[in-house]
Structure formats: structure tokens, C-alpha cells
Amino acid sequence: MTNFVPTPSIPAPDIVRCAYMEIVVTDLAKSRAFYVDLLGLHVTEEDENNIYLRSLEEFIHHNLVLRKGPIAAVAAFAYRVKSPAEVDAAEAYYKELGCRTERRKEGFTKGIGDSVRVEDPLGFPYEFFYDVEHVERLTQRYDLYSAGELVRLDHFNQVTPDVPRGRKYLEDLGFRVSEDIQDSDGVTYAAWMHRKQTVHDTALTGGNGPRMHHIAFATHEKHNIIQICDKMGALRISDRIERGPGRHGVSNAFYLYILDPDGHRIEIYTQDYYTGDPDNPTITWDVHDNQRRDWWGNPVVPSWYTEASLVLDLDGNPQPVIEREEKSEMAVTVGADGFSYTRKDGNPDGDRTGFKLGAQL
Amino acid sequence: MTNFVPTPSIPAPDIVRCAYMEIVVTDLAKSRAFYVDLLGLHVTEEDENNIYLRSLEEFIHHNLVLRKGPIAAVAAFAYRVKSPAEVDAAEAYYKELGCRTERRKEGFTKGIGDSVRVEDPLGFPYEFFYDVEHVERLTQRYDLYSAGELVRLDHFNQVTPDVPRGRKYLEDLGFRVSEDIQDSDGVTYAAWMHRKQTVHDTALTGGNGPRMHHIAFATHEKHNIIQICDKMGALRISDRIERGPGRHGVSNAFYLYILDPDGHRIEIYTQDYYTGDPDNPTITWDVHDNQRRDWWGNPVVPSWYTEASLVLDLDGNPQPVIEREEKSEMAVTVGADGFSYTRKDGNPDGDRTGFKLGAQL
Amino acid sequence: MTNFVPTPSIPAPDIVRCAYMEIVVTDLAKSRAFYVDLLGLHVTEEDENNIYLRSLEEFIHHNLVLRKGPIAAVAAFAYRVKSPAEVDAAEAYYKELGCRTERRKEGFTKGIGDSVRVEDPLGFPYEFFYDVEHVERLTQRYDLYSAGELVRLDHFNQVTPDVPRGRKYLEDLGFRVSEDIQDSDGVTYAAWMHRKQTVHDTALTGGNGPRMHHIAFATHEKHNIIQICDKMGALRISDRIERGPGRHGVSNAFYLYILDPDGHRIEIYTQDYYTGDPDNPTITWDVHDNQRRDWWGNPVVPSWYTEASLVLDLDGNPQPVIEREEKSEMAVTVGADGFSYTRKDGNPDGDRTGFKLGAQL
Amino acid sequence: MTNFVPTPSIPAPDIVRCAYMEIVVTDLAKSRAFYVDLLGLHVTEEDENNIYLRSLEEFIHHNLVLRKGPIAAVAAFAYRVKSPAEVDAAEAYYKELGCRTERRKEGFTKGIGDSVRVEDPLGFPYEFFYDVEHVERLTQRYDLYSAGELVRLDHFNQVTPDVPRGRKYLEDLGFRVSEDIQDSDGVTYAAWMHRKQTVHDTALTGGNGPRMHHIAFATHEKHNIIQICDKMGALRISDRIERGPGRHGVSNAFYLYILDPDGHRIEIYTQDYYTGDPDNPTITWDVHDNQRRDWWGNPVVPSWYTEASLVLDLDGNPQPVIEREEKSEMAVTVGADGFSYTRKDGNPDGDRTGFKLGAQL
């Protein structure tokens, strides 16, 4: 059914973690109000066209670049690799895949050195780098700690039409799958994939793509996330709260989705689990389990399934969006009551039997 | 428009606080699982037909009585008064109002002494008592402290067709209004009324009544409420989470609504504010302000507006339910987009101007 | 043994709650850095000699006045009364007690109207007022909510040599005792007394006095208090953290004591319990129970027992400090190991038997 | 000065993380009460001589084995390696180091397969294994989630006389140093070393050794740790709270130290930071910085420096304890006032200058 991306004959680059995203915003002042005044990200550097932002516990130059431009989109999903040589490895790897690549010794953004950007087989602009400018890690700067403080970049989330194809490509690249959503027909709706020892560095959400679904920042505790909601209420921008707060089924994290002035989606996220063991189990959720995306069974709003940000090619033009051909998660779960369940048939009182849903070992 | 309840010529009883509710449940074992195993209320005493429950910091015999019966309903909303003599005062007060009353020196439930029950002018079964059996206050029994611990009974909430009529009756009874919801036509949709120094001991919700909308217990912190959701997810009864968690506009409390096995609604509630000053301001919310019931603008589910528990008369028969004649809050706020706003006209960026919405002083 | 203050023949004024303290500080800029920059109290108004501060949920003009002066001291412990007439009642009451009083129709501080100040029988400058200038209550101004936000003034704490004498005077004034510390010889070391429905509006700590032991502000949750410690660490002023954070035995509140630039002691406090019922039990703690002041048994530092702020007479001169004649709590509990216990004799494994220590019903 | 452990010519085993500790306890029932009833660790399996315990989010058989024996001690510090072959690598590595090793294909404890135990160059009983029995991961079993829930094993802490010698040995073994404590004479007092992406899998504390200083479990949030204190207060075993709760300078974690019935020290720990980048900076703290061990400047109690658990050789006999020859941290920091500071000289107001203390980059 699927034309899988071929597996290169040479080793994949050794990726450490998702490190930063470069996004294009149409009104830099409004975006600054959102990311700095509302969310409290820390400005490492800024000029009239760019703002370089980092989370409290970051020690590299930035986790997010806001670049002023005519069309809201994502310019790069950037990963840090283990050594300078791994940038070479990345370049070679994507060349063998037949992808367009661009190498810049001086980096694509301030504060980042030698980097390669690629148009990957799924159409996403990926970047790989090692060299960075180190900055003050603000971990113990509690004099700067806001009530809704964002402490780490946690992950990316990408929309792609063919999840198994994307998953195979990312597994070849060295990612491991922590969780996924499937149905009994074998359709995969989404997959969570990690390099660092958390549930994910990126996830694939089935849908029209390539598009960016969201970028996620972590807080220390749940009340920090609640404060962000409360503050958005106080600022009378509660209509920018799209979904949540809630507890994810997948990942077990406490979460919130909000929308920046251009509609780029930001997740605030806390307390998933350790995945660093080699035999960390992959948990498979049934798409009809209505606790998979919200453990409390709260509904997913349709916009969360349908809206996402464009991504750019290496010339800065939006990548065309290709439609998903397989069943959509929204279609099979929203609206028609019969599709969702919280209780297995024959289990009317909700008693648990054996392990929870999913192949959790 | 409204036939107000006359103001008696004699003083109202001096009410201290809402103290307990007696509810009829149809399956005592299922209700026990809900209130004791799930919610962790503490059993003071139980027999084959009744379970007497209290919250952690309570020092009177109970805050909730579960009584086995054929029809799920509420048998009493019980208030504690300031002295034994105030029970006499209550009896006289309601007699002057022409209400049916019943006095029992030995009390209506275990652990409570001399009490009077009345069928009040709104059709609710109210009880007034002073004498109680004291029990161990478990405040510092952290060995019994569960992750979702309920520490106090906070308030009742009653559905009544004519809110101004009910409000005037309760003001005569000595309650003070902390907040209400109105529209520009002068329709009142709900009112919050207190004796103790919190936002309410009871609230009136406009709708078909008399019915019991919910009973609310307080936790210490917000994470305690989140744990209750998480636990309901683990027990695969997330479909009993009706609404929330969220932050109320009215009261500012962090909240959750869940449903017991009979559909009695329970609110879990924390961190409203002090109302004890004589000039504590009444905050009036516009019914079209979509942050009034959820500060984050999350929608209120229709069942929350329409479903409620029957209440019993002093013979134990359900009171007939009278329809609300005025506009319903659900009708004016749900569905039709134009009815709700988070931003005042001419204020597209959500900037605040002056004090927050509502006549907060 | 003790010359009790006589009980006046006229009714005591009807006190609502502790409302504000006026303190004299020697360096207004340093004090502003402490109360505004560090603690985040909100400035209602300020000039070159005074700063008027309030907590987030306050709706009267201020909870704390910082007044520049030559000697660090307390100028007033101010209580709000139930109506304008109660100011007259207070004036008459103290006149009958033979106390010096001063009435000012325009108030003693900005934002407060008709008030009376007295030199009370214990030597403290008490103020009673009803009229206030109302200000914006910031309850839902989450855009202003700091990570260590102070939301309410909770209580005062006064050092006085003869606790039973002070207690009897305050009981006459309408305060009720929620908890106290005694020994088996009948010595009272401290007493907690309330008007509003919490553990205290003021407490009496046995020691050389009259002096002000501390003023306490409440936070919503425990993490807010931890943040204040963390911020003081980040500012490298951890030596101004005097004691805590910890859990009180008395009051059950989570607490922290810190010192302002003049050595005035501030408590940050959260989650005590409801005391509004007429028969709320008085809990008596044994002075040798080493969980009474810290539930975790962490030691009380000596400075906490010995240091306190001077208080002023109505001319602005410091009141002379009179020595306590009875045993000191520090002497009987600190140092000599044999004096403290966490386990009753014959109970080596710490098992609980019956109710917890203290006459908690 | 120091006889360093030689660096083997063969590769070190690829260690994933600290995985479990086997401790000998003298009264299994008392230890069960401590670890199961008080701390809520989950029993995977137990018999009359052993209890196998795990934390909520663990998916291998256990994180802690309690074994009944005559002398309280530690039988093994067990690390998980990346594959079965790495057990061979570990065996070969220690053989080359000249250490006594013992290989057991069936494992040393239930639930663990092929393992090698060694008497390492510092005298500690280290174990390396890959094969495990998988068990239900209780991550989303919120029905089992206690208020003080322990969710992960976080780290070990070992007392050894010569920290630089131990550090060099562990660096050869593949550990990386995240933080350390030194003085201006070049004495190292302690070092924190990690394999997984947190601050440590084990730490070396300078002192008489080999002894086990503590084993640490992580909670999700800070309030979970406070609850453990509160519960110990309720059980009247507050004298088993040795130190804390507090905020560490080193690691930035919120912490608590408690003592089990045999005096084995347990740390409860939450919210350190990500260390997975290859250039994660080593933070060096000055031993005279009194915020290094407690960010709030609260003193370290002497027992914390002097007391620790014996460790066993492979025959089950206690290893002899060798005295530290270098200066002790306690001696240079406790008691003599002049030794500690929170403010650098010439910086009386505690203003920050540049980055925080320590060579944080």
C-alpha cells in the first residue's frame, strides 16, 4: 500500500534531541506579546526581524526562533546531534536518500554553528547541528521564575498523510516508537517517537501534510499549566485556548493546547515518563478508546484535527499539502456516538481486567 | 412579575453554614464504591440502609447521608444554626411563612439532635439543627490522606424556576449575595449566596425546579482535583466526569463536576475567596460573557444545564417540578455563536480596560 | 498570680478581622525591594515617606503600610469592625478600660476613614475602623499573579509576657481561642485567637513584650511558599529565611518565616482550617510535644523565640519591653534533649492511640 | 596523592541506568511497614525472607529488594546495561581491573536474569544485568496513586574516602560528572555522576567508606514529598525525618531525607534537570557556599555527614570502612561561623553578578 522511504546504506546521524524550531510569524510585535509577555520565554537576542527565545533550563542559544515573514509557516525542525561529525553524517544520509540538502558552516540562525538543512522524504524542513553558542542556564534564577514558567522544549508534532511511511523513515533515522494509535483494521493514526529518554522528540499525526501540528514546552508541575489558562482568561484571550487542560492517555502527560497570533499551535506539557531502557514497551491504543487522547474522556475539538501550520522548503516556499487517503481519526471518533467507548463490552461497571488497554507489555 | 415570598415579621434563624445533605440512592453498594472507594469520604457509621460520611476536616457527625431508597432524590439540605434556640427560631419562622414543618427532638438522622425540617417556599426540604455528635476531626491524620482528599463540605446548589424570588427569600433568611449572572434585560440566571465567609453556602440556578443541582466538597489544592479525574480514568468511568476540570469565572474556584451512580451531581471545588466583610461586593456577570462559568471559555455541556436531582417533601414523595418561564441560560448561550464573547466590542485584542467584567465594586 | 484586665460593662466592638498593620521601616527603598520586588505585594499608592500595599484578593485600600522612620517598629495593629457605629463602641470600650485613645475622623493612614487608635492594656497600639476606600480586587488578575503570590492578610502575632492575661482580655473583646500551648503545670506558652473563620486573627506568644512577633500573609498553595524560598536563594538572601518552610502542628498550616530588612518578621502561611462553628474545639498542645510548632519535628531556631519588633505608643515612642516572668518555651524545649518527645512513653513504635495529642474534642 | 584505579584496555559495559538496590534489613515486618505502608512502594512479590518492591512507573521486576538478615547493610547496587552482551563486557572489565566477580545466569534476585556482581575497586558490591521479568507498569493506575507516590528510582549515593579516585573510576566506566563540590585548595568533597539523562545515577560523597549514603526515589511534584513528611508526623515518627524538605543547590531538586527502621537513608527527590547533551556543563560549587546543599541555606544536620550503611562483599560480609584522609565537608562548614557564606565579599546586599556561583559553563 505504502511506498516506504528506502533505508540508506550508511549510518543515520546520532541525534540527541529536538532542539529548536524556526517559525515565520506575520506580526512580530504580536508574537512577542504571546511568547514573551504571556508565556514568559526568555529572550536571548532580538532584532527587528527575529526574536531568539529559550526556556528556563536551556543552555543552548534558543529553542524557538520567531522570524518575521509574509506567510505564517515553519522554516525548520532542528535537532541537535552528538558531535560535529554527525552533521556530516546527516548530510550524507539525506543525500543518499535523494533529498535536497543545504549546508551552512555559519549556521542558519544566530547562535547555531555548522548545520545542514534538508527537505526530508516527508516534505519537512529538518535541520541537524552540533555547534552552539552557550548561554546562561536559568535553572536556579527563581527571581525570573513566572507562575507559568516553561522549563524545557519537549517535542515537535508533525502532520503527515501516511503515518507508517513516516514512522519507518524515522525509525531508520534512529527514533524509537513509544506509543501509537491504531484500529483493528491495521490503520495507524498517529505515532510517538523519541531519541531522548522521554515519550517523544517528535510525533506523527495522520492528516493532510506536511504540516506542523504543534511544538511543546514542558513545565515543572501541573499548576504551572493551569496558570497559563488563568492568565489567558485574565487577558480575555480565552478563545486562544484550543483544547485542554487535560491528561493525555498517550504519554500520560498533563497538557494544554493554545494558539499563537498566527494560529501556530503550542502545547504545554508536563510529567510523561522515562523511556530510556532498550526494551521500553510500545503502547498501542485503540482509536476507539475515548481516553486515548484525553484520559478523562473530554472530547477533542475538530480544529485540533484539521488545523496545522504550513512548512517551508529550502527556498522558503510553502510545501504543497497532500491529502491523507486513509481514514481520519476525527471521522472515526467524533460525532457518531457508537464509535467511542470508555468501557469494554461486557464490562458495564468499568472494572479493570488485567493490564490497561494497549500492549503495555 | 414575580410573587415574592413575604418577609416574616420575626427574626430569621441565625444560620452558621451548610452542614450536610441527605440523599436517597438506589444501590447502596454502588454509591459506597463511589463516595468511599473513589472519593475517599470517611465513614463515620453505616448500617444496611444508611452510610454516614464526612470530609477530612469535619468535626460533626457527617456531611452526607446516603440512604437507600426506591427513587434517587434529596431528602434534606441541612444547615447548622448558631445555638439550640435558633432551631426554635427556624421553626417559628417557617410557620409564619405558612410552610409545613416537622420537629424532631431526636433528629432525623444519626449523630444529629434536635432538628426541624421544612418544606420551604421554593419547595426544598431544608433542615436546621444545632446539636451534633462530635467525632474525630481528621485534619492531621495524614496517614489517611488520599491523593484526591476532600477536606470540607463547601456548598449546595439548587435549581429553581424564579431566581429573584428565591434570592429574596434567602436574603430574608440572612444569606448575602456574593455573585450573580444577569443579562441586559434584567433577567437573573443564577445567584450565589453565603452565610459562612466563602462565596456560597448555597446557590440558585435558574431552571425547572425544585431540584438539587449539586453538592460541593472542597480540596486543599488543584492537583487533588486532577487526581480525582485521573482516578476516574483509571477506573474507566471517565463518562461520569460531566464537566471540567476548569476555573470558574463566578467564584474563581477551580472545579470539577462528576456524577454518582444515580446521577446526583458532585462538585469538587477549591480556592474561592473571603467574603466576610460587611461590604463584600456583589459581582454581576453578563450571561453572554463566556468566561463567566469557565474562565478559560470552555463550553458548558448541555446536561449540566438540564439534569438535576428530584427533591422530596416531608412525606418522602418527590416534589413536582415546575418549569422555568424566563429565558434559559443554555438557550441564550449555547449553540448560536453570536451570543457568546470573550472580548468586548471594539476591543479586538482583548486588552483589559478598567476593572474586569462584572460590577466588582 | 495575674492581674487580669477588668471586663468592661459595655459591649465590645464587633470586630470583623485583622485588616492591616502599619510598620515603621528605616530604609524605604530596601523595604520596597523586599515587599514589592521579592514578595510581590501590590502597591495601591506611595509617596516619599509611605508605601501602601495590598495582597491580591484584598478590596480595601491596604493590608500593610510601610512608613519611613528612625526606629523600626509597629505603629498599629488595625482591625476592621462591622459598621461605623462599632468605631464608637471601640472608643467607649477602651475608655472604660482606662486606656489612652485617639479618634481621627479622617483616619490615621490614607485610604482609611474614621478610626480610633488605642494603647491597649497589653501595651499594643490597636486600631479599629470601618470606612475604607475600596480598590480593585485583583483576584482574577492572573496577568499579575506571581509564582509566590500573596493572596490575603491572614493574621498578626504579638509577644506578651503574660499569655493568660492577654487571652482573657482578647476573649472579652470577642476573640475565641482555637488552639494553645500549655504544660502540665498549667503554664500557657501561647494562644491563637480568631474573629474571622480561620485559626486566628492574632496570636499571643509568651515572651518579653509588648512586641510584634510577625505578620502573616496567605498563599493559595504550598508551592507558592516554596517559590519564595527559591527566589530568596536566587537573590542570595537565604540568610533572611529564618525558619521553615514546614508544617505547623498548631493550625496545621504550611508555613515560612522570613525577615525584612529591618528584622520585622513575615510569615507566609497556607491551608489552616475552618473555625466558624460556635463549638469549634480548642486544641491544647503539650509544650513538650516537639511536633507542636513543626509537625515534622524540625527544630525552632532560637532567634524565633527571642527576636521581635518594638511597638509604638500613640506619640510614636517605643513601648518599654517588660520581661516574661513565667517559664520560656525556648528554655523548656531547646537544647536539653530530655524535654522533647515525638512519641509518648510506652509507645516506642510511634503507633497512634485514639485521637492525636491535644484536646481535639 | 591518590592511587587512581587503572583504566582497563577493554571497553566499559554500556550502562543504561541505576536499576535496583538490594538491602539487608533486620526486621522484615518493620521494613515492610516503612516501605509499603508509609512510602507506598508496590510489592511485586514477597516471601518470608524477601520483599521485592517497585515504584509506580517501573516496568522491571523491582527497584528495591528487602532481604532479611542479621546485619543491616547493602548487598548490591545494580545497574541495567544495554544488552545481554554488556553483562559479558562488565564481567571482562572488572576481571581486567583485578576485581572479584561472580556470574549467575539465573540472577541473584528473583525477576532478574543473567547478572554479574563484582567487588569494585572502591569496595562496593556492583551488579550489572540486562534480562528482567517485565511487570505491569502502573503509570496510569491512578486508582493506586497515593498522595506521596514514588514514581521512579532516581539514584544511588555512595560514601568513599577518596572522591577523585572514585570519580576517575566511574568516568572510565562511562559516567559523566554533572556537578561537584570543591574548595579553593583543590579538595573535592562530592561528585554527581550520570548515565541516564538526569543529574545522577550515583553520587560520591567524601567520607569513611565504602558505605551507602542513600537511595533516592522520585515523585512527580513537590507536594508529594510534603505529604510524606505530613504522614510521618501523623504516625508520630517525625524523628525519622533526618533532613529537609528543602531545595538542593546541587541538582536543583526538591528533596527530603528519611531513615528506615535500620537507619538506611532514603531520599525523596523531584525536578532536577536534563543532562543528555554531550556538552552538558559540569557545575562546580564552592564548599563554603552555604546554599550548595540547601538552596535556602538551611543547615545540614551532622548525622547526614557521618551516618551511612555498611556494604557487603560477595560472601555477604561487611566491607571494612576506611577513613577519609582529606578534609571533611562537615568539619569545614559546620559550627565555625566564618566558614559559610551566602553572599560574596563586597556584595553585602546579595546582588547577583554575572552567572550564579559555580562554573556553570
CSV table of N, CA, C and O in Angstrom, one decimal, chain D residues 265-331:
chain,number,residue,atom,x,y,z
D,265,ARG,N,19.3,5.2,54.7
D,265,ARG,CA,18.7,6.6,54.4
D,265,ARG,C,18.1,6.6,53.0
D,265,ARG,O,18.6,6.0,52.1
D,266,ILE,N,16.9,7.1,53.0
D,266,ILE,CA,16.1,7.2,51.7
D,266,ILE,C,16.0,8.7,51.4
D,266,ILE,O,15.6,9.5,52.3
D,267,GLU,N,16.2,9.0,50.2
D,267,GLU,CA,15.9,10.4,49.7
D,267,GLU,C,14.7,10.3,48.9
D,267,GLU,O,14.5,9.4,48.1
D,268,ILE,N,13.8,11.3,49.0
D,268,ILE,CA,12.7,11.6,48.1
D,268,ILE,C,13.1,12.8,47.4
D,268,ILE,O,13.5,13.8,48.0
D,269,TYR,N,12.9,12.8,46.1
D,269,TYR,CA,13.6,13.8,45.2
D,269,TYR,C,12.7,14.1,44.0
D,269,TYR,O,12.0,13.2,43.5
D,270,THR,N,12.7,15.4,43.6
D,270,THR,CA,11.9,15.7,42.4
D,270,THR,C,12.4,16.9,41.7
D,270,THR,O,12.9,17.8,42.3
D,271,GLN,N,12.4,16.8,40.3
D,271,GLN,CA,12.6,18.0,39.5
D,271,GLN,C,14.1,18.5,39.5
D,271,GLN,O,14.4,19.7,39.7
D,272,ASP,N,15.0,17.6,39.1
D,272,ASP,CA,16.3,18.0,38.7
D,272,ASP,C,16.2,18.4,37.2
D,272,ASP,O,15.1,18.7,36.7
D,273,TYR,N,17.3,18.3,36.5
D,273,TYR,CA,17.2,18.9,35.1
D,273,TYR,C,17.8,17.9,34.1
D,273,TYR,O,18.5,16.9,34.4
D,274,TYR,N,17.6,18.1,32.8
D,274,TYR,CA,18.1,17.3,31.7
D,274,TYR,C,19.6,17.5,31.5
D,274,TYR,O,20.1,18.6,31.5
D,275,THR,N,20.3,16.4,31.4
D,275,THR,CA,21.7,16.4,31.3
D,275,THR,C,22.2,15.7,30.0
D,275,THR,O,23.4,15.3,29.9
D,276,GLY,N,21.3,15.4,29.1
D,276,GLY,CA,21.6,14.5,28.0
D,276,GLY,C,22.5,15.0,26.9
D,276,GLY,O,23.0,14.2,26.0
D,277,ASP,N,22.7,16.3,26.8
D,277,ASP,CA,23.5,16.9,25.8
D,277,ASP,C,25.0,16.5,26.0
D,277,ASP,O,25.4,16.5,27.2
D,278,PRO,N,25.8,16.3,25.0
D,278,PRO,CA,27.2,15.8,25.2
D,278,PRO,C,28.0,16.9,25.9
D,278,PRO,O,29.0,16.5,26.6
D,279,ASP,N,27.7,18.1,25.7
D,279,ASP,CA,28.4,19.2,26.4
D,279,ASP,C,27.7,19.8,27.6
D,279,ASP,O,27.9,20.9,27.9
D,280,ASN,N,26.9,18.9,28.2
D,280,ASN,CA,26.2,19.4,29.4
D,280,ASN,C,27.3,19.9,30.4
D,280,ASN,O,28.2,19.2,30.8
D,281,PRO,N,27.2,21.1,30.9
D,281,PRO,CA,28.2,21.7,31.7
D,281,PRO,C,28.3,21.0,33.1
D,281,PRO,O,27.3,20.7,33.7
D,282,THR,N,29.5,20.9,33.6
D,282,THR,CA,29.7,20.5,35.0
D,282,THR,C,29.7,21.7,35.9
D,282,THR,O,30.4,22.7,35.6
D,283,ILE,N,28.8,21.7,36.8
D,283,ILE,CA,28.7,22.8,37.8
D,283,ILE,C,29.6,22.5,39.0
D,283,ILE,O,29.4,21.5,39.6
D,284,THR,N,30.5,23.4,39.3
D,284,THR,CA,31.3,23.2,40.5
D,284,THR,C,30.9,24.2,41.6
D,284,THR,O,30.8,25.4,41.3
D,285,TRP,N,30.6,23.7,42.7
D,285,TRP,CA,30.2,24.5,43.9
D,285,TRP,C,31.3,24.7,44.8
D,285,TRP,O,32.0,23.7,45.1
D,286,ASP,N,31.4,25.8,45.4
D,286,ASP,CA,32.4,26.1,46.5
D,286,ASP,C,31.9,25.5,47.8
D,286,ASP,O,30.7,25.7,48.1
D,287,VAL,N,32.7,24.7,48.4
D,287,VAL,CA,32.2,24.0,49.7
D,287,VAL,C,31.8,25.0,50.7
D,287,VAL,O,31.0,24.7,51.6
D,288,HIS,N,32.2,26.3,50.6
D,288,HIS,CA,31.8,27.3,51.6
D,288,HIS,C,30.6,28.0,51.2
D,288,HIS,O,30.1,28.9,51.9
D,289,ASP,N,30.0,27.7,50.1
D,289,ASP,CA,28.8,28.3,49.7
D,289,ASP,C,27.7,27.6,50.4
D,289,ASP,O,27.4,26.4,50.2
D,290,ASN,N,27.0,28.3,51.4
D,290,ASN,CA,26.1,27.5,52.2
D,290,ASN,C,24.7,27.3,51.5
D,290,ASN,O,23.8,26.8,52.1
D,291,GLN,N,24.6,27.6,50.2
D,291,GLN,CA,23.4,27.2,49.5
D,291,GLN,C,23.7,26.0,48.6
D,291,GLN,O,22.8,25.6,47.9
D,292,ARG,N,24.9,25.4,48.7
D,292,ARG,CA,25.2,24.3,47.8
D,292,ARG,C,24.4,23.1,48.1
D,292,ARG,O,23.9,22.4,47.2
D,293,ARG,N,24.2,22.8,49.4
D,293,ARG,CA,23.4,21.6,49.8
D,293,ARG,C,22.0,21.9,50.1
D,293,ARG,O,21.1,21.0,50.0
D,294,ASP,N,21.7,23.1,50.5
D,294,ASP,CA,20.3,23.6,50.7
D,294,ASP,C,20.3,25.0,50.1
D,294,ASP,O,20.9,25.9,50.7
D,295,TRP,N,19.5,25.2,49.1
D,295,TRP,CA,19.5,26.4,48.4
D,295,TRP,C,18.9,27.5,49.3
D,295,TRP,O,19.1,28.7,49.0
D,296,TRP,N,18.2,27.2,50.3
D,296,TRP,CA,17.7,28.1,51.2
D,296,TRP,C,18.6,28.4,52.4
D,296,TRP,O,18.2,29.1,53.4
D,297,GLY,N,19.7,27.7,52.4
D,297,GLY,CA,20.7,27.9,53.5
D,297,GLY,C,20.4,27.2,54.8
D,297,GLY,O,21.0,27.5,55.8
D,298,ASN,N,19.4,26.3,54.8
D,298,ASN,CA,19.1,25.6,56.0
D,298,ASN,C,20.3,24.6,56.3
D,298,ASN,O,20.8,24.0,55.3
D,299,PRO,N,20.7,24.5,57.5
D,299,PRO,CA,21.9,23.7,57.8
D,299,PRO,C,21.7,22.2,57.6
D,299,PRO,O,20.6,21.7,57.7
D,300,VAL,N,22.8,21.6,57.2
D,300,VAL,CA,22.9,20.1,57.1
D,300,VAL,C,23.1,19.6,58.5
D,300,VAL,O,24.1,20.0,59.2
D,301,VAL,N,22.3,18.6,58.9
D,301,VAL,CA,22.5,18.1,60.3
D,301,VAL,C,23.7,17.1,60.3
D,301,VAL,O,24.0,16.5,59.3
D,302,PRO,N,24.5,17.1,61.4
D,302,PRO,CA,25.7,16.3,61.4
D,302,PRO,C,25.5,14.9,61.0
D,302,PRO,O,26.4,14.3,60.3
D,303,SER,N,24.4,14.2,61.5
D,303,SER,CA,24.3,12.8,61.2
D,303,SER,C,24.3,12.5,59.7
D,303,SER,O,24.7,11.5,59.2
D,304,TRP,N,23.8,13.5,58.9
D,304,TRP,CA,23.8,13.4,57.5
D,304,TRP,C,25.2,13.2,56.9
D,304,TRP,O,25.4,12.5,55.9
D,305,TYR,N,26.1,13.8,57.5
D,305,TYR,CA,27.5,13.7,57.1
D,305,TYR,C,28.2,12.4,57.6
D,305,TYR,O,29.0,11.8,57.0
D,306,THR,N,27.8,12.0,58.8
D,306,THR,CA,28.5,10.9,59.5
D,306,THR,C,27.9,9.5,59.4
D,306,THR,O,28.7,8.5,59.3
D,307,GLU,N,26.6,9.4,59.2
D,307,GLU,CA,26.0,8.1,59.3
D,307,GLU,C,25.8,7.6,57.8
D,307,GLU,O,25.5,8.3,56.9
D,308,ALA,N,26.0,6.3,57.7
D,308,ALA,CA,25.8,5.7,56.4
D,308,ALA,C,25.7,4.2,56.6
D,308,ALA,O,26.0,3.7,57.7
D,309,SER,N,25.3,3.4,55.6
D,309,SER,CA,25.1,2.0,55.8
D,309,SER,C,26.3,1.2,55.3
D,309,SER,O,26.9,1.5,54.3
D,310,LEU,N,26.6,0.1,56.0
D,310,LEU,CA,27.7,-0.8,55.6
D,310,LEU,C,27.3,-1.4,54.2
D,310,LEU,O,26.1,-1.5,53.9
D,311,VAL,N,28.3,-1.9,53.5
D,311,VAL,CA,28.1,-2.6,52.3
D,311,VAL,C,28.8,-4.0,52.4
D,311,VAL,O,29.7,-4.1,53.2
D,312,LEU,N,28.2,-4.9,51.7
D,312,LEU,CA,28.7,-6.3,51.8
D,312,LEU,C,29.6,-6.7,50.7
D,312,LEU,O,29.5,-6.2,49.6
D,313,ASP,N,30.5,-7.6,51.0
D,313,ASP,CA,31.3,-8.3,49.9
D,313,ASP,C,30.5,-9.4,49.3
D,313,ASP,O,29.4,-9.6,49.7
D,314,LEU,N,31.1,-10.1,48.4
D,314,LEU,CA,30.3,-11.1,47.7
D,314,LEU,C,30.0,-12.4,48.6
D,314,LEU,O,29.2,-13.2,48.2
D,315,ASP,N,30.7,-12.4,49.7
D,315,ASP,CA,30.4,-13.5,50.6
D,315,ASP,C,29.3,-13.1,51.7
D,315,ASP,O,28.9,-13.9,52.5
D,316,GLY,N,29.0,-11.8,51.6
D,316,GLY,CA,27.9,-11.3,52.5
D,316,GLY,C,28.5,-10.8,53.8
D,316,GLY,O,27.8,-10.5,54.7
D,317,ASN,N,29.8,-10.5,53.8
D,317,ASN,CA,30.4,-9.9,55.0
D,317,ASN,C,30.6,-8.4,54.8
D,317,ASN,O,30.9,-8.0,53.7
D,318,PRO,N,30.4,-7.7,55.8
D,318,PRO,CA,30.6,-6.2,55.7
D,318,PRO,C,32.0,-5.9,55.3
D,318,PRO,O,33.0,-6.4,55.8
D,319,GLN,N,32.1,-4.9,54.3
D,319,GLN,CA,33.4,-4.4,53.9
D,319,GLN,C,34.0,-3.5,55.1
D,319,GLN,O,33.2,-2.8,55.7
D,320,PRO,N,35.2,-3.7,55.3
D,320,PRO,CA,35.8,-2.7,56.3
D,320,PRO,C,35.7,-1.3,55.8
D,320,PRO,O,35.8,-1.0,54.6
D,321,VAL,N,35.5,-0.4,56.8
D,321,VAL,CA,35.4,1.0,56.5
D,321,VAL,C,36.7,1.7,56.6
D,321,VAL,O,37.4,1.6,57.7
D,322,ILE,N,37.1,2.4,55.6
D,322,ILE,CA,38.4,3.1,55.6
D,322,ILE,C,38.1,4.6,55.8
D,322,ILE,O,37.2,5.2,55.2
D,323,GLU,N,38.9,5.2,56.6
D,323,GLU,CA,38.7,6.6,57.0
D,323,GLU,C,39.1,7.5,55.8
D,323,GLU,O,40.1,7.3,55.2
D,324,ARG,N,38.4,8.6,55.7
D,324,ARG,CA,38.8,9.7,54.7
D,324,ARG,C,40.0,10.4,55.3
D,324,ARG,O,40.0,10.7,56.5
D,325,GLU,N,41.0,10.7,54.5
D,325,GLU,CA,42.1,11.4,55.0
D,325,GLU,C,42.0,12.9,54.7
D,325,GLU,O,42.6,13.7,55.4
D,326,GLU,N,41.3,13.2,53.7
D,326,GLU,CA,41.2,14.7,53.4
D,326,GLU,C,40.2,15.4,54.3
D,326,GLU,O,39.5,14.7,55.0
D,327,LYS,N,40.2,16.7,54.2
D,327,LYS,CA,39.3,17.5,55.0
D,327,LYS,C,37.8,17.0,54.8
D,327,LYS,O,37.5,16.6,53.7
D,328,SER,N,37.1,17.0,55.9
D,328,SER,CA,35.7,16.6,55.8
D,328,SER,C,34.8,17.9,55.5
D,328,SER,O,35.1,18.9,56.1
D,329,GLU,N,33.8,17.7,54.7
D,329,GLU,CA,32.9,18.8,54.5
D,329,GLU,C,32.2,19.3,55.7
D,329,GLU,O,32.0,20.5,55.9
D,330,MET,N,31.9,18.4,56.6
D,330,MET,CA,31.2,18.8,57.9
D,330,MET,C,32.2,19.7,58.7
D,330,MET,O,31.8,20.8,59.1
D,331,ALA,N,33.4,19.2,58.8
D,331,ALA,CA,34.4,20.0,59.6
D,331,ALA,C,34.6,21.4,59.0
D,331,ALA,O,34.7,22.4,59.8
